[in-house]
Amino acid sequence: MYAFERTNKAKKPIKQRAIESNRQIRIKDIAARAKVSIGTVDRVLHNRGEVAESTRKKILEIVEELNYQPNILASTLASKKSAVFATLMPQPLSEDAYWSKPSKGAQKRIAELRQYGLQMQPFMFNQGDSKSFEKEAQRILELQPDGVALAPFFKKEALRFIDQLNELNIPFVFIDSEIRDAGQLSYIGQDSYQSGLVSGKLLDMILPDGNILVIHFAREMDNQNHLIQREKAFYDWFSQQTGSPHQLFTTDVADTDDPAWEDKITDKIRSHSIKGIFVTNSKVFNVGSLLEKKEINDIKVIGHDLLKENVSYLKKGLVHFLICQRPEEQGYEAINKLFRSVVQKRTIDEKNYTSIDIITKENVDYYKEFK
Amino acid sequence: MYAFERTNKAKKPIKQRAIESNRQIRIKDIAARAKVSIGTVDRVLHNRGEVAESTRKKILEIVEELNYQPNILASTLASKKSAVFATLMPQPLSEDAYWSKPSKGAQKRIAELRQYGLQMQPFMFNQGDSKSFEKEAQRILELQPDGVALAPFFKKEALRFIDQLNELNIPFVFIDSEIRDAGQLSYIGQDSYQSGLVSGKLLDMILPDGNILVIHFAREMDNQNHLIQREKAFYDWFSQQTGSPHQLFTTDVADTDDPAWEDKITDKIRSHSIKGIFVTNSKVFNVGSLLEKKEINDIKVIGHDLLKENVSYLKKGLVHFLICQRPEEQGYEAINKLFRSVVQKRTIDEKNYTSIDIITKENVDYYKEFK
DNA sequence: TTAATTGTCGTGTTCGTACACGGAAAAATT
DNA sequence: AATTTTTCCGTGTACGAACACGACAATTAA
């Protein structure tokens, strides 16, 4: 809908005063002060064309003195710059699955920046198929975008891709997980180790006794480094507590399509007198549904990420804490970093750990990632 | 520092392609389509001057059809609109005190919007003196700003102020606490009751036995409705648990300058076998320092807000949880709402509860309010 | 001495919108 | 029929920055 002011005629006009005091400094002002033309100042600011060393110095001094800040509005309007970014992320397994979220965040930032002529081209690969990763990577290289945000899911393939990006001088950011010193502009994601510590502490605090089961719901653990990190930190927490009454066990569940896993876990719970469960990723709803079905309700459960299903088990009291890493914000931030670097030419931080949010039944309804 | 492109000459120029596909629709395009001049379209869009009903209709149809979205950059650049906003908040008691934060957030948003010609005029009153509130309110009325963000600390005085604002047709938003149905554009703050529930749950979870002391550090409780709400919810939590092993007590500490309060609290702890403490506001550092001094370390403590001092006791393990309400984000959001409504003429949500964040030793370093 | 080259710079147009001014046509008034 | 008044609409300039083009002087080469 197109509305504008028609709806609120009554509003009084906005003030047109008091602005002289902090009037913006324009290129024009600098030119006047330096007694040169606008074109000359422009050349100095953007190192275009040639300028006599003396005038260049004079202009830079005045720029400094007057603290000139370019008007972004006018700048982007005039330059008509445009850029195409590509994202390379896993195909979400369902509508509400984890990987739909970073994508949404990226879309949001792109929508906000449409005025700046930004465009995005999403590429998605199959989580279980490194070949599809390579194929999509190849398509990105053909597109030759101005920036790439990728989840380096398959390390070997990602490294090869990155090499080519570097060669083509295309900047990129990592999202979710990271390869160190690969020439990335930035990394956006959680500190997996630290988040494992948080999980450990929380479960420890609310569990007077009984043993603990750590469950990885993942097809192959090879490319799931952050799950390993979380598990490691979780174990470390308990090994650092003196005289901890808990014993820890770990299980992998590769395939939840095969219902055999349910009995396997149920047996483990019974035989090891498990009183606490930590699921290392967003698949904790599986545990919720299992406990509900088997009517087990004396187990404390911690998992990750605010999927709809997870929230539902949180509200039912079958899951006690969800650790959240603001996936939408990660997508948003990834695009934002590319924008700031590529279009605005600003320098950006190399690391960007998102916060480790603790969500429980009572605060989940107030949790919003975005402003 | 002024840098621009000088630093990264090597970067290749941004692409200038593929943009035709989603080319922006301009007023010019609409004018051409409708076979009228730009001026006419402009008059229709802004109901300026008069336009024949037939052409007006035609233009609106085309606008609809082409889904015209005005270019905000060009628009604000050309209009040179400007607005002055005023904030009315308590004077922070110290550099790092709670009330310095909403102010910082507001400043931040103002800085970002400088390009739009926005200005802010902060007014601060003495938390213990309703007269000073009235005085500052009067000064705001003299300024006649285009919008006001205020913390309605003193209800009676705030109501009188708001009446005058409404009369002058000046929009305003509440921050921190709220007066219902007073004509506000929006309310930005925490749901105090809910945050009290969160505190109750957390303390309950980590406390096997022993009694609990609720402390209000506040001069007068009359104007501290949200502290009351938090306390009420906290009590409600425990009364809803069947067979809770905890008994609750409440104390007010009006003045921490008088060191007598320390003994009073210490006595209470001893005589009531207190094992948990809940401080209803940001003054929990007082408890931290007390416990440290008296070398008491078997008490679980929950308080509010990430003041530097609070964080330091959190890290020492003397405070176990801090509930945070993102005060900077509140200030930021308050200005943002005013901007969106006053300058951009957009509609905005009436309520904006900030999230209830749970902070502990392990995740505090990763907690950032802002992107 | 003239032509060609290089180093410096100014002018003019553009981006998409806002808004003032005034002109022309149509309607209403003498 | 001549005039005033009203209705309707087009033109031109501004916002602040980006960038292309070419002017002019100072050098250098012929």
mmCIF file of C-alpha atoms in Angstrom, chain B residues 7-219:
data_model
loop_
_atom_site.group_PDB
_atom_site.id
_atom_site.type_symbol
_atom_site.label_atom_id
_atom_site.label_comp_id
_atom_site.label_asym_id
_atom_site.label_seq_id
_atom_site.Cartn_x
_atom_site.Cartn_y
_atom_site.Cartn_z
ATOM 1 C CA THR B 7 43.428 2.720 1.936
ATOM 2 C CA ASN B 8 42.264 0.078 -0.467
ATOM 3 C CA LYS B 9 43.091 1.135 -3.943
ATOM 4 C CA ALA B 10 43.568 -2.428 -5.002
ATOM 5 C CA LYS B 11 39.896 -3.322 -4.656
ATOM 6 C CA LYS B 12 38.192 -3.740 -7.896
ATOM 7 C CA PRO B 13 35.326 -1.473 -8.756
ATOM 8 C CA ILE B 14 31.824 -2.486 -7.852
ATOM 9 C CA LYS B 15 29.750 -4.075 -10.516
ATOM 10 C CA GLN B 16 27.450 -1.950 -12.573
ATOM 11 C CA ARG B 17 25.279 -4.695 -13.943
ATOM 12 C CA ALA B 18 22.174 -6.736 -13.477
ATOM 13 C CA ILE B 19 20.546 -3.738 -11.989
ATOM 14 C CA GLU B 20 18.273 -3.023 -14.859
ATOM 15 C CA SER B 21 16.282 -6.049 -13.800
ATOM 16 C CA ASN B 22 15.082 -4.520 -10.573
ATOM 17 C CA ARG B 23 15.505 -0.943 -11.586
ATOM 18 C CA GLN B 24 13.873 1.436 -9.234
ATOM 19 C CA ILE B 25 10.716 3.126 -10.395
ATOM 20 C CA ARG B 26 10.955 6.867 -10.300
ATOM 21 C CA ILE B 27 8.400 9.620 -10.195
ATOM 22 C CA LYS B 28 9.601 10.377 -13.667
ATOM 23 C CA ASP B 29 8.492 6.965 -14.882
ATOM 24 C CA ILE B 30 5.047 7.452 -13.442
ATOM 25 C CA ALA B 31 4.809 10.877 -15.026
ATOM 26 C CA ALA B 32 5.782 9.484 -18.402
ATOM 27 C CA ARG B 33 3.300 6.652 -18.105
ATOM 28 C CA ALA B 34 0.483 9.006 -17.160
ATOM 29 C CA LYS B 35 1.547 11.623 -19.681
ATOM 30 C CA VAL B 36 1.731 14.368 -17.130
ATOM 31 C CA SER B 37 4.592 16.285 -15.586
ATOM 32 C CA ILE B 38 6.620 15.381 -12.568
ATOM 33 C CA GLY B 39 5.057 18.240 -10.677
ATOM 34 C CA THR B 40 1.605 16.762 -11.087
ATOM 35 C CA VAL B 41 2.620 13.392 -9.787
ATOM 36 C CA ASP B 42 4.289 15.095 -6.895
ATOM 37 C CA ARG B 43 1.103 16.949 -6.052
ATOM 38 C CA VAL B 44 -0.876 13.732 -6.070
ATOM 39 C CA LEU B 45 1.585 11.901 -3.876
ATOM 40 C CA HIS B 46 1.763 14.625 -1.282
ATOM 41 C CA ASN B 47 -1.671 16.181 -1.735
ATOM 42 C CA ARG B 48 -0.201 19.464 -2.494
ATOM 43 C CA GLY B 49 -1.992 21.920 -4.817
ATOM 44 C CA GLU B 50 -4.959 20.783 -6.822
ATOM 45 C CA VAL B 51 -5.198 18.070 -9.400
ATOM 46 C CA ALA B 52 -8.119 17.077 -11.595
ATOM 47 C CA GLU B 53 -9.848 14.071 -10.129
ATOM 48 C CA SER B 54 -9.386 12.073 -13.304
ATOM 49 C CA THR B 55 -5.649 12.511 -13.546
ATOM 50 C CA ARG B 56 -5.268 11.940 -9.831
ATOM 51 C CA LYS B 57 -6.973 8.615 -10.206
ATOM 52 C CA LYS B 58 -4.933 7.650 -13.181
ATOM 53 C CA ILE B 59 -1.714 8.465 -11.400
ATOM 54 C CA LEU B 60 -2.669 6.551 -8.302
ATOM 55 C CA GLU B 61 -3.473 3.562 -10.419
ATOM 56 C CA ILE B 62 -0.111 3.644 -12.059
ATOM 57 C CA VAL B 63 1.575 4.100 -8.715
ATOM 58 C CA GLU B 64 -0.215 1.011 -7.511
ATOM 59 C CA GLU B 65 0.481 -0.954 -10.623
ATOM 60 C CA LEU B 66 4.162 -0.185 -10.772
ATOM 61 C CA ASN B 67 4.417 -0.502 -7.018
ATOM 62 C CA TYR B 68 6.287 2.731 -6.707
ATOM 63 C CA GLN B 69 8.465 3.044 -3.639
ATOM 64 C CA PRO B 70 9.895 6.461 -3.025
ATOM 65 C CA ASN B 71 13.640 6.654 -2.800
ATOM 66 C CA ILE B 72 14.250 7.553 0.797
ATOM 67 C CA LEU B 73 17.733 8.752 0.102
ATOM 68 C CA ALA B 74 16.694 11.269 -2.494
ATOM 69 C CA SER B 75 13.632 12.224 -0.533
ATOM 70 C CA THR B 76 15.349 13.147 2.680
ATOM 71 C CA LEU B 77 18.168 14.714 0.818
ATOM 72 C CA ALA B 78 15.828 16.984 -1.049
ATOM 73 C CA SER B 79 13.392 17.792 1.708
ATOM 74 C CA LYS B 80 16.023 18.807 4.223
ATOM 75 C CA LYS B 81 13.514 18.130 6.898
ATOM 76 C CA SER B 82 14.746 18.345 10.403
ATOM 77 C CA ALA B 83 13.334 17.616 13.768
ATOM 78 C CA VAL B 84 14.307 18.178 17.371
ATOM 79 C CA PHE B 85 13.599 15.510 19.933
ATOM 80 C CA ALA B 86 13.775 15.933 23.679
ATOM 81 C CA THR B 87 14.440 13.248 26.275
ATOM 82 C CA LEU B 88 13.382 13.505 29.889
ATOM 83 C CA MET B 89 15.119 10.978 32.108
ATOM 84 C CA PRO B 90 16.591 10.776 35.594
ATOM 85 C CA GLN B 91 20.055 12.140 36.106
ATOM 86 C CA PRO B 92 22.374 9.130 36.418
ATOM 87 C CA LEU B 93 23.781 8.941 39.926
ATOM 88 C CA SER B 94 27.216 8.177 38.576
ATOM 89 C CA GLU B 95 29.070 7.638 35.338
ATOM 90 C CA ASP B 96 28.177 3.983 35.117
ATOM 91 C CA ALA B 97 24.787 4.058 36.818
ATOM 92 C CA TYR B 98 21.761 2.564 35.186
ATOM 93 C CA TRP B 99 20.326 5.743 33.774
ATOM 94 C CA SER B 100 23.419 6.564 31.805
ATOM 95 C CA LYS B 101 22.540 3.720 29.456
ATOM 96 C CA PRO B 102 19.236 4.662 27.873
ATOM 97 C CA SER B 103 20.816 8.013 27.298
ATOM 98 C CA LYS B 104 23.750 6.452 25.477
ATOM 99 C CA GLY B 105 21.456 4.444 23.268
ATOM 100 C CA ALA B 106 19.480 7.521 22.349
ATOM 101 C CA GLN B 107 22.674 9.360 21.517
ATOM 102 C CA LYS B 108 23.719 6.517 19.294
ATOM 103 C CA ARG B 109 20.564 6.570 17.250
ATOM 104 C CA ILE B 110 20.708 10.349 16.993
ATOM 105 C CA ALA B 111 24.253 10.133 15.700
ATOM 106 C CA GLU B 112 23.172 7.681 13.051
ATOM 107 C CA LEU B 113 20.376 9.966 11.981
ATOM 108 C CA ARG B 114 22.411 13.135 11.871
ATOM 109 C CA GLN B 115 22.257 12.968 8.113
ATOM 110 C CA TYR B 116 18.520 13.327 8.365
ATOM 111 C CA GLY B 117 18.905 16.583 10.180
ATOM 112 C CA LEU B 118 17.869 15.162 13.506
ATOM 113 C CA GLN B 119 18.821 16.763 16.760
ATOM 114 C CA MET B 120 18.317 15.833 20.356
ATOM 115 C CA GLN B 121 18.063 17.862 23.494
ATOM 116 C CA PRO B 122 18.449 15.852 26.698
ATOM 117 C CA PHE B 123 16.772 16.977 29.912
ATOM 118 C CA MET B 124 17.502 15.330 33.217
ATOM 119 C CA PHE B 125 15.786 15.529 36.552
ATOM 120 C CA ASN B 126 16.732 14.568 40.067
ATOM 121 C CA GLN B 127 15.362 11.143 40.958
ATOM 122 C CA GLY B 128 14.378 12.288 44.429
ATOM 123 C CA ASP B 129 12.808 15.578 43.525
ATOM 124 C CA SER B 130 9.527 15.836 41.674
ATOM 125 C CA LYS B 131 9.938 19.585 41.486
ATOM 126 C CA SER B 132 12.948 19.194 39.262
ATOM 127 C CA PHE B 133 10.890 16.938 37.012
ATOM 128 C CA GLU B 134 8.331 19.689 36.644
ATOM 129 C CA LYS B 135 10.968 22.274 35.985
ATOM 130 C CA GLU B 136 12.601 20.289 33.208
ATOM 131 C CA ALA B 137 9.214 19.455 31.735
ATOM 132 C CA GLN B 138 8.487 23.147 31.591
ATOM 133 C CA ARG B 139 11.726 23.762 29.731
ATOM 134 C CA ILE B 140 10.783 21.119 27.194
ATOM 135 C CA LEU B 141 7.468 22.821 26.579
ATOM 136 C CA GLU B 142 9.301 26.055 25.915
ATOM 137 C CA LEU B 143 11.544 24.336 23.410
ATOM 138 C CA GLN B 144 8.534 22.889 21.589
ATOM 139 C CA PRO B 145 10.349 19.857 20.204
ATOM 140 C CA ASP B 146 8.931 17.589 17.536
ATOM 141 C CA GLY B 147 8.877 14.608 19.846
ATOM 142 C CA VAL B 148 9.624 13.594 23.424
ATOM 143 C CA ALA B 149 10.915 10.424 25.044
ATOM 144 C CA LEU B 150 10.282 10.387 28.760
ATOM 145 C CA ALA B 151 10.492 8.187 31.813
ATOM 146 C CA PRO B 152 7.265 8.978 33.696
ATOM 147 C CA PHE B 153 8.904 8.725 37.066
ATOM 148 C CA PHE B 154 6.468 10.886 38.991
ATOM 149 C CA LYS B 155 3.045 9.926 37.889
ATOM 150 C CA LYS B 156 1.093 13.021 38.834
ATOM 151 C CA GLU B 157 3.601 15.434 37.372
ATOM 152 C CA ALA B 158 4.046 13.282 34.286
ATOM 153 C CA LEU B 159 0.305 13.305 33.652
ATOM 154 C CA ARG B 160 0.175 17.076 33.757
ATOM 155 C CA PHE B 161 3.127 17.285 31.402
ATOM 156 C CA ILE B 162 1.535 14.840 28.990
ATOM 157 C CA ASP B 163 -1.677 16.841 28.889
ATOM 158 C CA GLN B 164 0.255 19.800 27.677
ATOM 159 C CA LEU B 165 2.132 17.733 25.120
ATOM 160 C CA ASN B 166 -1.124 16.414 23.758
ATOM 161 C CA GLU B 167 -2.480 19.910 23.547
ATOM 162 C CA LEU B 168 0.533 21.046 21.582
ATOM 163 C CA ASN B 169 0.227 17.984 19.406
ATOM 164 C CA ILE B 170 3.722 16.823 20.292
ATOM 165 C CA PRO B 171 4.086 13.026 20.104
ATOM 166 C CA PHE B 172 5.848 11.208 22.924
ATOM 167 C CA VAL B 173 6.985 7.751 23.946
ATOM 168 C CA PHE B 174 7.374 6.259 27.390
ATOM 169 C CA ILE B 175 10.545 4.582 28.368
ATOM 170 C CA ASP B 176 11.255 2.275 31.321
ATOM 171 C CA SER B 177 7.839 2.588 32.906
ATOM 172 C CA GLU B 178 4.446 3.340 31.549
ATOM 173 C CA ILE B 179 1.190 5.174 32.079
ATOM 174 C CA ARG B 180 -1.599 3.408 30.279
ATOM 175 C CA ASP B 181 -3.721 5.085 27.652
ATOM 176 C CA ALA B 182 -2.143 8.478 27.969
ATOM 177 C CA GLY B 183 -1.911 9.062 24.256
ATOM 178 C CA GLN B 184 1.633 7.820 23.918
ATOM 179 C CA LEU B 185 3.038 6.766 20.592
ATOM 180 C CA SER B 186 4.606 3.754 22.198
ATOM 181 C CA TYR B 187 6.022 2.223 25.338
ATOM 182 C CA ILE B 188 9.486 0.776 25.408
ATOM 183 C CA GLY B 189 10.535 -1.217 28.410
ATOM 184 C CA GLN B 190 10.466 -4.495 30.227
ATOM 185 C CA ASP B 191 7.496 -6.435 31.407
ATOM 186 C CA SER B 192 8.400 -6.139 35.071
ATOM 187 C CA TYR B 193 6.076 -8.842 36.278
ATOM 188 C CA GLN B 194 7.428 -11.363 33.839
ATOM 189 C CA SER B 195 10.994 -10.524 34.710
ATOM 190 C CA GLY B 196 10.148 -11.150 38.349
ATOM 191 C CA LEU B 197 8.906 -14.594 37.389
ATOM 192 C CA VAL B 198 12.167 -15.336 35.632
ATOM 193 C CA SER B 199 14.114 -14.342 38.719
ATOM 194 C CA GLY B 200 11.893 -16.507 40.870
ATOM 195 C CA LYS B 201 12.313 -19.508 38.648
ATOM 196 C CA LEU B 202 16.067 -19.199 38.415
ATOM 197 C CA LEU B 203 16.609 -18.794 42.122
ATOM 198 C CA ASP B 204 14.211 -21.635 42.806
ATOM 199 C CA MET B 205 16.049 -23.928 40.416
ATOM 200 C CA ILE B 206 19.471 -23.399 41.890
ATOM 201 C CA LEU B 207 18.452 -23.344 45.543
ATOM 202 C CA PRO B 208 17.868 -26.737 47.141
ATOM 203 C CA ASP B 209 16.823 -25.291 50.466
ATOM 204 C CA GLY B 210 17.056 -22.271 52.744
ATOM 205 C CA ASN B 211 15.087 -19.051 52.817
ATOM 206 C CA ILE B 212 15.088 -16.085 50.518
ATOM 207 C CA LEU B 213 15.445 -12.373 51.091
ATOM 208 C CA VAL B 214 14.116 -9.785 48.657
ATOM 209 C CA ILE B 215 15.820 -6.412 48.913
ATOM 210 C CA HIS B 216 14.657 -3.112 47.473
ATOM 211 C CA PHE B 217 17.435 -0.566 47.315
ATOM 212 C CA ALA B 218 15.345 2.565 46.760
ATOM 213 C CA ARG B 219 14.747 5.877 48.452
#
